[in-house]
Coordinates of N, CA and C in Angstrom, one line a residue:
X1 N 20.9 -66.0 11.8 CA 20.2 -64.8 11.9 C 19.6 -64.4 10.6
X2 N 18.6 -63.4 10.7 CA 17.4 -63.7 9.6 C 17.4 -61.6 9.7
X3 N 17.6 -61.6 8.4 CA 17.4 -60.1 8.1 C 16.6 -60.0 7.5
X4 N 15.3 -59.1 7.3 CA 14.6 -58.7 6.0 C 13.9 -57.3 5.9
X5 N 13.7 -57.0 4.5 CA 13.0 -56.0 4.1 C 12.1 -55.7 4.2
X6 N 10.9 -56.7 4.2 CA 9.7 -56.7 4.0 C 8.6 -57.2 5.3
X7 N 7.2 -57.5 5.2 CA 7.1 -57.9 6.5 C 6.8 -59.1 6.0
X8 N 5.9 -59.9 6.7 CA 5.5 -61.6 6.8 C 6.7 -62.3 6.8
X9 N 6.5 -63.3 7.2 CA 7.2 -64.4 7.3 C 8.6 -65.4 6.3
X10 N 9.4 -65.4 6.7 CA 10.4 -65.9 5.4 C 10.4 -67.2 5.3
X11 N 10.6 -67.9 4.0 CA 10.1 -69.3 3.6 C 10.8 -70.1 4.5
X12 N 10.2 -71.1 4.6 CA 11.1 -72.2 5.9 C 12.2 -72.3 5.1
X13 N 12.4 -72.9 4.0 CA 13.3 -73.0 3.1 C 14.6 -72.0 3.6
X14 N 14.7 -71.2 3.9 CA 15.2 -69.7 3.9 C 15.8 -69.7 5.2
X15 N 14.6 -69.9 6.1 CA 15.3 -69.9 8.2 C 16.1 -70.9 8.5
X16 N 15.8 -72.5 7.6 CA 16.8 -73.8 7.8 C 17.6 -74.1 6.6
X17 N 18.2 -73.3 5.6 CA 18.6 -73.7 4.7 C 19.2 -75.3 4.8
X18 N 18.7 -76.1 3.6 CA 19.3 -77.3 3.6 C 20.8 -77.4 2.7
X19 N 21.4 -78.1 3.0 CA 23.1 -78.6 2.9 C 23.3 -78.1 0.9
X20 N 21.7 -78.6 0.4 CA 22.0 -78.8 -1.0 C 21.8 -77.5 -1.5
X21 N 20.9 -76.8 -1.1 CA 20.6 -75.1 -1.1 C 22.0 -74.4 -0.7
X22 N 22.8 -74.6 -0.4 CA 23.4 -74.0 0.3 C 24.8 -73.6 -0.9
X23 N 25.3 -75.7 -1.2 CA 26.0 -75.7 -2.3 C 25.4 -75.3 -3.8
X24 N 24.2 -75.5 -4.1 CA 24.3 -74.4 -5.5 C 23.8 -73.2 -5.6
X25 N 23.7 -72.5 -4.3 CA 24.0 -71.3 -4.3 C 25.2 -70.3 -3.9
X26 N 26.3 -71.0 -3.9 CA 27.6 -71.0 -3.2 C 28.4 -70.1 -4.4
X27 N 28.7 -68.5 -4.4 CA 29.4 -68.3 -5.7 C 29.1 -68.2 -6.6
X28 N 27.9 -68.2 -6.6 CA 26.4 -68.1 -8.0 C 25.4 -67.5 -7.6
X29 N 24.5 -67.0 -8.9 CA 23.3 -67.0 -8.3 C 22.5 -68.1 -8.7
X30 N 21.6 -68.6 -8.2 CA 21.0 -69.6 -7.9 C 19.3 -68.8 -7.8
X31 N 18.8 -69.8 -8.9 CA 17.1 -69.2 -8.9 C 16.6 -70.7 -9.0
X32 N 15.5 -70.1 -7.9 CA 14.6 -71.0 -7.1 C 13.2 -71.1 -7.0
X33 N 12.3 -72.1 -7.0 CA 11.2 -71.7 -6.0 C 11.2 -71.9 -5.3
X34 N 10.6 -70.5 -4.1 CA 10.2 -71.3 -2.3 C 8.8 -70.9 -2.5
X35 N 8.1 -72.0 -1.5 CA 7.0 -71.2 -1.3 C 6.3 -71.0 -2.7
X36 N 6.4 -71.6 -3.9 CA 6.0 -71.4 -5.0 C 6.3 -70.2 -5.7
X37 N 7.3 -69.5 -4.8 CA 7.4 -68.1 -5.6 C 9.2 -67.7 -5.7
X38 N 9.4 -67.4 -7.2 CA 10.8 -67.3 -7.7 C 11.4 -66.6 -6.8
X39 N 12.2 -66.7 -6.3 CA 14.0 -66.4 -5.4 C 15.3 -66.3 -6.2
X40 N 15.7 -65.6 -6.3 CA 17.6 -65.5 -6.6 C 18.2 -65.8 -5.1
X41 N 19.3 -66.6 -5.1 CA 19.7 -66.6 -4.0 C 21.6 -66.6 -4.4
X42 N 21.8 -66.3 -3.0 CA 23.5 -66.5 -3.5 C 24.0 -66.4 -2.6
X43 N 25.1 -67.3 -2.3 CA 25.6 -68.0 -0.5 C 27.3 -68.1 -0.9
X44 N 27.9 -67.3 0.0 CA 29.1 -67.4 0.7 C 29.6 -67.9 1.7
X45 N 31.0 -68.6 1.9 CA 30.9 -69.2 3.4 C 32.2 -68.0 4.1
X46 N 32.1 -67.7 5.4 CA 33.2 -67.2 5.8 C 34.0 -68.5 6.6
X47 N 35.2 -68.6 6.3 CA 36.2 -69.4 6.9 C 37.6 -68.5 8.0
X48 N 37.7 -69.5 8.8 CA 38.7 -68.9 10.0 C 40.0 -69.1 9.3
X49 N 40.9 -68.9 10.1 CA 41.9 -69.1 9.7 C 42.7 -70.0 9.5
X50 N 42.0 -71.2 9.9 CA 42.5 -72.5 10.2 C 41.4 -73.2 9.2
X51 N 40.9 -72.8 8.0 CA 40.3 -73.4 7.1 C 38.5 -74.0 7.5
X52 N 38.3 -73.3 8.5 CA 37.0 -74.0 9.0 C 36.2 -73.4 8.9
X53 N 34.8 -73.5 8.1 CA 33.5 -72.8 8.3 C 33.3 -72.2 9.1
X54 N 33.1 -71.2 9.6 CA 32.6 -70.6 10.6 C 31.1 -70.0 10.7
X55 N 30.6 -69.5 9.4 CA 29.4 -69.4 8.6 C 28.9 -69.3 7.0
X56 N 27.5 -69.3 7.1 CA 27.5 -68.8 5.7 C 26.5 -67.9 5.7
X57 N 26.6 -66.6 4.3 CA 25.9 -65.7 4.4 C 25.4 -65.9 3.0
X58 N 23.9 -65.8 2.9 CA 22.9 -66.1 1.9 C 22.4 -64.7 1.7
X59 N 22.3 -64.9 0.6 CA 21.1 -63.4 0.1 C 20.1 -64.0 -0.7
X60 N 18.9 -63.7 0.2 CA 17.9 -64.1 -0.9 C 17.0 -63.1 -1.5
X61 N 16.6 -62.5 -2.7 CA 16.0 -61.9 -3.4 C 14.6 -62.3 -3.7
X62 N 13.4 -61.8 -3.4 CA 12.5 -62.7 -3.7 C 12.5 -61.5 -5.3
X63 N 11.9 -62.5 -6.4 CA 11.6 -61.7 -7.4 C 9.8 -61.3 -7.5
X64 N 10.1 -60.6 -7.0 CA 8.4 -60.0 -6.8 C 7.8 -58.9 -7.5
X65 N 6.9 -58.1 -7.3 CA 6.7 -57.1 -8.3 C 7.2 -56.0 -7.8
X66 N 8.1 -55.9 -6.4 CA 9.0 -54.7 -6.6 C 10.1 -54.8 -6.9
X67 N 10.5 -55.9 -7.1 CA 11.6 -56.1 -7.7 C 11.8 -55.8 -9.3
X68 N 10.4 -56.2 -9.8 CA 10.0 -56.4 -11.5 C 9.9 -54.4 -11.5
X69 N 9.4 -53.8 -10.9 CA 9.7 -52.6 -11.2 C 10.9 -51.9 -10.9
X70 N 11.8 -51.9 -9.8 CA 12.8 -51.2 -9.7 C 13.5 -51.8 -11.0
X71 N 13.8 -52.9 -11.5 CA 14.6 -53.8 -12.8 C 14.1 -52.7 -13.8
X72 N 12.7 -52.4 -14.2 CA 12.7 -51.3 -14.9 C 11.9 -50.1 -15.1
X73 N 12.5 -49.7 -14.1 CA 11.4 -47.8 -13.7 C 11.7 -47.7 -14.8
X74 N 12.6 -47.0 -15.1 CA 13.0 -46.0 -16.5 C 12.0 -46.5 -17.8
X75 N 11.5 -47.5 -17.9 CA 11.3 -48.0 -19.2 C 9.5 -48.5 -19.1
X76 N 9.4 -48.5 -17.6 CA 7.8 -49.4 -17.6 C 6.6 -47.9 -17.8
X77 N 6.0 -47.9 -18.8 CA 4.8 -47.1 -18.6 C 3.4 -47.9 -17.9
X78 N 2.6 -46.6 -17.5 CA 1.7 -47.4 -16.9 C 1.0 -48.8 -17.1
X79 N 0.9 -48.5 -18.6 CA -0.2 -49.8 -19.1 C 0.5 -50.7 -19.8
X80 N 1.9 -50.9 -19.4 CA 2.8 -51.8 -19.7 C 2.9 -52.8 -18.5
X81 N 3.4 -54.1 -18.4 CA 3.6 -54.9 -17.8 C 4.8 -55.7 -18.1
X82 N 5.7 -55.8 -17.2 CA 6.5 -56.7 -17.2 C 6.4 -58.0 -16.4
X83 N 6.7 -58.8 -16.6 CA 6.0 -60.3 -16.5 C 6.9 -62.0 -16.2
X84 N 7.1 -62.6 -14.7 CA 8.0 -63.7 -14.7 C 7.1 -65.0 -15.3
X85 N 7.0 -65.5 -16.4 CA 6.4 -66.7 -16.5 C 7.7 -68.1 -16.3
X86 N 7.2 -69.4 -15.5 CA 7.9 -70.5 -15.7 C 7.9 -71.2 -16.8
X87 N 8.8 -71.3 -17.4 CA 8.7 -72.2 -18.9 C 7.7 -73.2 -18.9
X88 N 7.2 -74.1 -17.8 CA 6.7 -75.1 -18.0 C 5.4 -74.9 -17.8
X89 N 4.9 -73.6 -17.2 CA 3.6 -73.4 -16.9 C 3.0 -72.0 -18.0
X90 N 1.4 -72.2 -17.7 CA 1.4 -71.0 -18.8 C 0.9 -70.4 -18.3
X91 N 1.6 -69.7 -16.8 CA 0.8 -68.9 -15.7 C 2.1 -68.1 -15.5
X92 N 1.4 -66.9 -15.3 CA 2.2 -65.4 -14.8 C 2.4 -66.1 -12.9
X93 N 3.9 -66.1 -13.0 CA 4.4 -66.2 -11.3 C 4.4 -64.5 -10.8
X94 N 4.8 -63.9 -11.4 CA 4.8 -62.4 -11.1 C 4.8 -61.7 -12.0
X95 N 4.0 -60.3 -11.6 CA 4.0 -59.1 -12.7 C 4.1 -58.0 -11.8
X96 N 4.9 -56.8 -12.5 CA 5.4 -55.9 -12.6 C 3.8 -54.9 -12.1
X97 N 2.4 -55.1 -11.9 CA 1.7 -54.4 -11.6 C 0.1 -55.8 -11.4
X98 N 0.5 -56.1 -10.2 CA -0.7 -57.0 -10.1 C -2.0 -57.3 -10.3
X99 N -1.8 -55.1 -10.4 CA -3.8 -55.2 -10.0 C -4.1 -55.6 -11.7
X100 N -3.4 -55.4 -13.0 CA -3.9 -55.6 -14.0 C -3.2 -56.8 -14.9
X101 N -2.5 -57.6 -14.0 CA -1.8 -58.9 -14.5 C -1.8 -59.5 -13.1
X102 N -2.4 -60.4 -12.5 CA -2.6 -60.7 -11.1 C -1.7 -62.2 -11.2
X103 N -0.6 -62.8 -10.5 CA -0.3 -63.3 -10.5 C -1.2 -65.0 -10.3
X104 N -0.8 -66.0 -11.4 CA -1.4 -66.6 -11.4 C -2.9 -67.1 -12.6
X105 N -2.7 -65.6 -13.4 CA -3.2 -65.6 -14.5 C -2.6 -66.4 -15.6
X106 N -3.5 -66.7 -16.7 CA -3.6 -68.2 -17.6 C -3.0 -67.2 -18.7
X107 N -1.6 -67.4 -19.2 CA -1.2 -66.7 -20.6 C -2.2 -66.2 -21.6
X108 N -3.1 -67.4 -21.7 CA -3.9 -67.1 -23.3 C -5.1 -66.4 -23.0
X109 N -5.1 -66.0 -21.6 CA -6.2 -65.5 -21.5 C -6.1 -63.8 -22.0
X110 N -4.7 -63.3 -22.3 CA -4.3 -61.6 -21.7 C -4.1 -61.4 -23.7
X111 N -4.4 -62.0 -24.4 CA -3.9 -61.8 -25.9 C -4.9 -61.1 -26.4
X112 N -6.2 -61.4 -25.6 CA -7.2 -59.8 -26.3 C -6.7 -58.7 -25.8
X113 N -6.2 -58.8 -24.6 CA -5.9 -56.9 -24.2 C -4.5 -56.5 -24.0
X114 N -3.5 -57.8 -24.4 CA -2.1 -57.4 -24.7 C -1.8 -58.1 -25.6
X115 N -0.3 -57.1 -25.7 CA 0.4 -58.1 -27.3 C 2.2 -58.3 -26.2
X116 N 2.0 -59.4 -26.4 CA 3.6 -60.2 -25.6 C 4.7 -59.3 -26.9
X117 N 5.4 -58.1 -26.7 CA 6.5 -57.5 -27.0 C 8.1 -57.7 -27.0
X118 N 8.2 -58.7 -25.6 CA 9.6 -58.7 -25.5 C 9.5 -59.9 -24.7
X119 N 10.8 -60.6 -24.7 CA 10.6 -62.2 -23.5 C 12.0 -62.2 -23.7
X120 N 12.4 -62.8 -22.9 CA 14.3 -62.9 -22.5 C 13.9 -64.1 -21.4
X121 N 15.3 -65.3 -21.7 CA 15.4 -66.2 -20.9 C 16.0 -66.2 -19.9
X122 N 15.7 -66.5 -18.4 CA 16.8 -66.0 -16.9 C 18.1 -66.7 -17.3
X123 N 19.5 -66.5 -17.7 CA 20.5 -67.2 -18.3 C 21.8 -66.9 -17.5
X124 N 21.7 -66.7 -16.1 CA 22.8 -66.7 -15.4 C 23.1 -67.5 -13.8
X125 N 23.9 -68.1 -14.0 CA 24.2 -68.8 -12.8 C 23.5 -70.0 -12.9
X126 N 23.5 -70.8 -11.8 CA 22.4 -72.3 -12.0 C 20.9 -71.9 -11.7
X127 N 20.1 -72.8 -11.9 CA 18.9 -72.9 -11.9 C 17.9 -74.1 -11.8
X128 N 17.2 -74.4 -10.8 CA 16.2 -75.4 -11.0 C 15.0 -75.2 -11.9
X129 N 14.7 -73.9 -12.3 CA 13.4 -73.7 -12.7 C 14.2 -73.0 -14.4
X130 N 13.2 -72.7 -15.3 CA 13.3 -72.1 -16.5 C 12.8 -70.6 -16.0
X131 N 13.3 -69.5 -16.0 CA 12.6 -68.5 -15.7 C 12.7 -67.5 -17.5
X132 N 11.0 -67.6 -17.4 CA 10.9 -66.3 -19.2 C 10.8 -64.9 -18.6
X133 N 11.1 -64.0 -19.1 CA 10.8 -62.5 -18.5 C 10.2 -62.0 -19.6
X134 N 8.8 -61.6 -19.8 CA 7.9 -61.2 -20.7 C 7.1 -59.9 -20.4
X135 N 7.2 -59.1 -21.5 CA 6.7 -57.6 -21.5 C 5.5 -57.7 -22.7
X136 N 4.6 -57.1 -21.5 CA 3.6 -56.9 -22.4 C 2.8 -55.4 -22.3
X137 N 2.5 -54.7 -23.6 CA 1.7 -53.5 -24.3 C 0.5 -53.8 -24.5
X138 N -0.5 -53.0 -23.7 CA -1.6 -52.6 -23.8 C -2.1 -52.7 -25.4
X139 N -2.9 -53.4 -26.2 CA -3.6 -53.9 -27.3 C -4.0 -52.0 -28.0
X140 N -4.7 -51.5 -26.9 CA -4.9 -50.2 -27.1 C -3.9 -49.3 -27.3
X141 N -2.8 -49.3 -26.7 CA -1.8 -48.2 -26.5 C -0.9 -49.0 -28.0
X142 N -1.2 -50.3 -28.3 CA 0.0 -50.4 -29.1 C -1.0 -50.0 -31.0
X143 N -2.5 -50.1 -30.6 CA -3.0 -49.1 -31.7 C -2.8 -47.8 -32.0
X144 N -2.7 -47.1 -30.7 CA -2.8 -45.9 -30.7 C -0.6 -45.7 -31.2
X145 N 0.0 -46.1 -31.1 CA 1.3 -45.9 -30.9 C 1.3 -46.1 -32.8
X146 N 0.7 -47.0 -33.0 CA 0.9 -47.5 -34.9 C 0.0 -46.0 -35.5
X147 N -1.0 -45.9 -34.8 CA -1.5 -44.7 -35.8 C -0.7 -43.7 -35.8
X148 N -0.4 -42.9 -34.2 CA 0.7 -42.1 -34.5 C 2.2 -42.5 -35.4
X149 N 2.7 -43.4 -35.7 CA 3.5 -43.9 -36.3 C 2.9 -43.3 -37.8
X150 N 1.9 -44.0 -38.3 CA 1.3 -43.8 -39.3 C 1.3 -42.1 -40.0
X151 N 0.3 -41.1 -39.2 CA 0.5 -40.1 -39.1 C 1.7 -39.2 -39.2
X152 N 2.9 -39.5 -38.6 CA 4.2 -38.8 -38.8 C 4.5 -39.5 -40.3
X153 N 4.4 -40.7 -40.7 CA 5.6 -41.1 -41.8 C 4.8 -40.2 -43.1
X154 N 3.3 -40.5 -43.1 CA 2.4 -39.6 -44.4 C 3.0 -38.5 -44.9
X155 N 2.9 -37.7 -44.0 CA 3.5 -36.4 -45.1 C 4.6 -36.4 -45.1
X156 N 5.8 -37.2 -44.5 CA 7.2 -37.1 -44.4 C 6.9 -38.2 -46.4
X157 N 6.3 -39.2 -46.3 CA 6.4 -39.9 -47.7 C 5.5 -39.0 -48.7
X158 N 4.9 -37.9 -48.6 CA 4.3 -37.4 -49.8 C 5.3 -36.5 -50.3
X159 N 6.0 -35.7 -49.2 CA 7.1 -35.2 -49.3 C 8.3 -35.7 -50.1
X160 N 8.5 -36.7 -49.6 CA 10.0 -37.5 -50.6 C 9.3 -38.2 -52.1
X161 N 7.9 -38.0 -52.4 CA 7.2 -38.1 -53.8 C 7.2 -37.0 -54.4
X162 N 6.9 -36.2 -53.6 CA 7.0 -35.0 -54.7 C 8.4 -34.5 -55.1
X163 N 9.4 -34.8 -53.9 CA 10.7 -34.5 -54.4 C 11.2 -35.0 -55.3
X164 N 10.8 -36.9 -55.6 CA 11.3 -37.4 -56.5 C 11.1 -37.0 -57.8
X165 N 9.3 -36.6 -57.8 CA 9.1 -36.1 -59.0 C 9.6 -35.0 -59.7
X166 N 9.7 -34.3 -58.5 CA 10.5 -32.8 -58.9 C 12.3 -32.7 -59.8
X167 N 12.4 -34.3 -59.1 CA 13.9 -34.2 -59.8 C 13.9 -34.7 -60.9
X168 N 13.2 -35.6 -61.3 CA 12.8 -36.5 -62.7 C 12.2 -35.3 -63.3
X169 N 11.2 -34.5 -63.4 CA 11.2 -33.3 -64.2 C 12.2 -32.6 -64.5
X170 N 12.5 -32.0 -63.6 CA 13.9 -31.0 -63.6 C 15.1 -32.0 -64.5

């Protein structure tokens, strides 16, 4: 039986799981590609009472871009992007906001209009693939964020000069 969230079609991978899918996702999570596109999966068997399989129940997760946002409402601003790249390729598998990181985009192409901020390695449970998780800031927003930076420390440091000097006189 086949439950889902979403609409279209679920990876064949997914309707027939095979014997080996089955064991390293057994008690783990298990991240995958189907269909070219990252999956967490994770599979339990229920047994009778007399020790025999009776079934197994899989969850599979596609890591998509509502997944990339619900991971982090609280923290994503608009012109921010959160981002799955595969270690071995230098293409965005998914982003957190498609229309302005479209999956399938070439890494070196986004360094004029972003700056890569944060990256964390997927580091739980087994894995066929390398999964990077990379955040990236708007080139603009991260000027505009340094000048305000700028702006607040100025008078806060002309302040702690004149106090210095105030006390060396005194």
């Amino acid at each position: 039986e086949l439950y889902k969230a979403s609409d279209g079609p679920a990876p064949t991978a997914l309707r027939h799981p095979e014997q080996t899918l089955l064991n390293l996702s057994h008690g783990q999570g298990f991240l995958t590609l189907l269909n070219n596109k990252p999956f967490l999966l994770a599979s339990e068997q229920i047994i009778d009472k007399n020790g025999k399989i009776q079934a197994t129940l899989m969850l599979a997760s596609p890591l998509d871009e509502e997944f990339l946002i619900a991971s982090q409402a609280s923290t994503l601003a608009d012109s921010n992007v959160i981002a799955l790249l595969a270690e071995d390729r230098p293409t965005i598998l998914v982003s957190s906001n498609a229309t302005l990181i479209p999956p399938g985009t070439k890494i070196n192409t986004l360094k004029d209009r972003y700056l890569k901020i944060g990256q964390g390695f997927f580091d739980y449970g087994a894995t066929d693939i390398v999964i990077e998780l990379v955040s990236f800031i708007s080139t603009a927003e991260a000027s505009q964020l340094t000048q305000d930076v700028l702006s607040e420390e100025r008078p806060l440091r002309s302040l702690t000069a004149i106090i210095y000097i105030l006390s060396f006189v005194i």
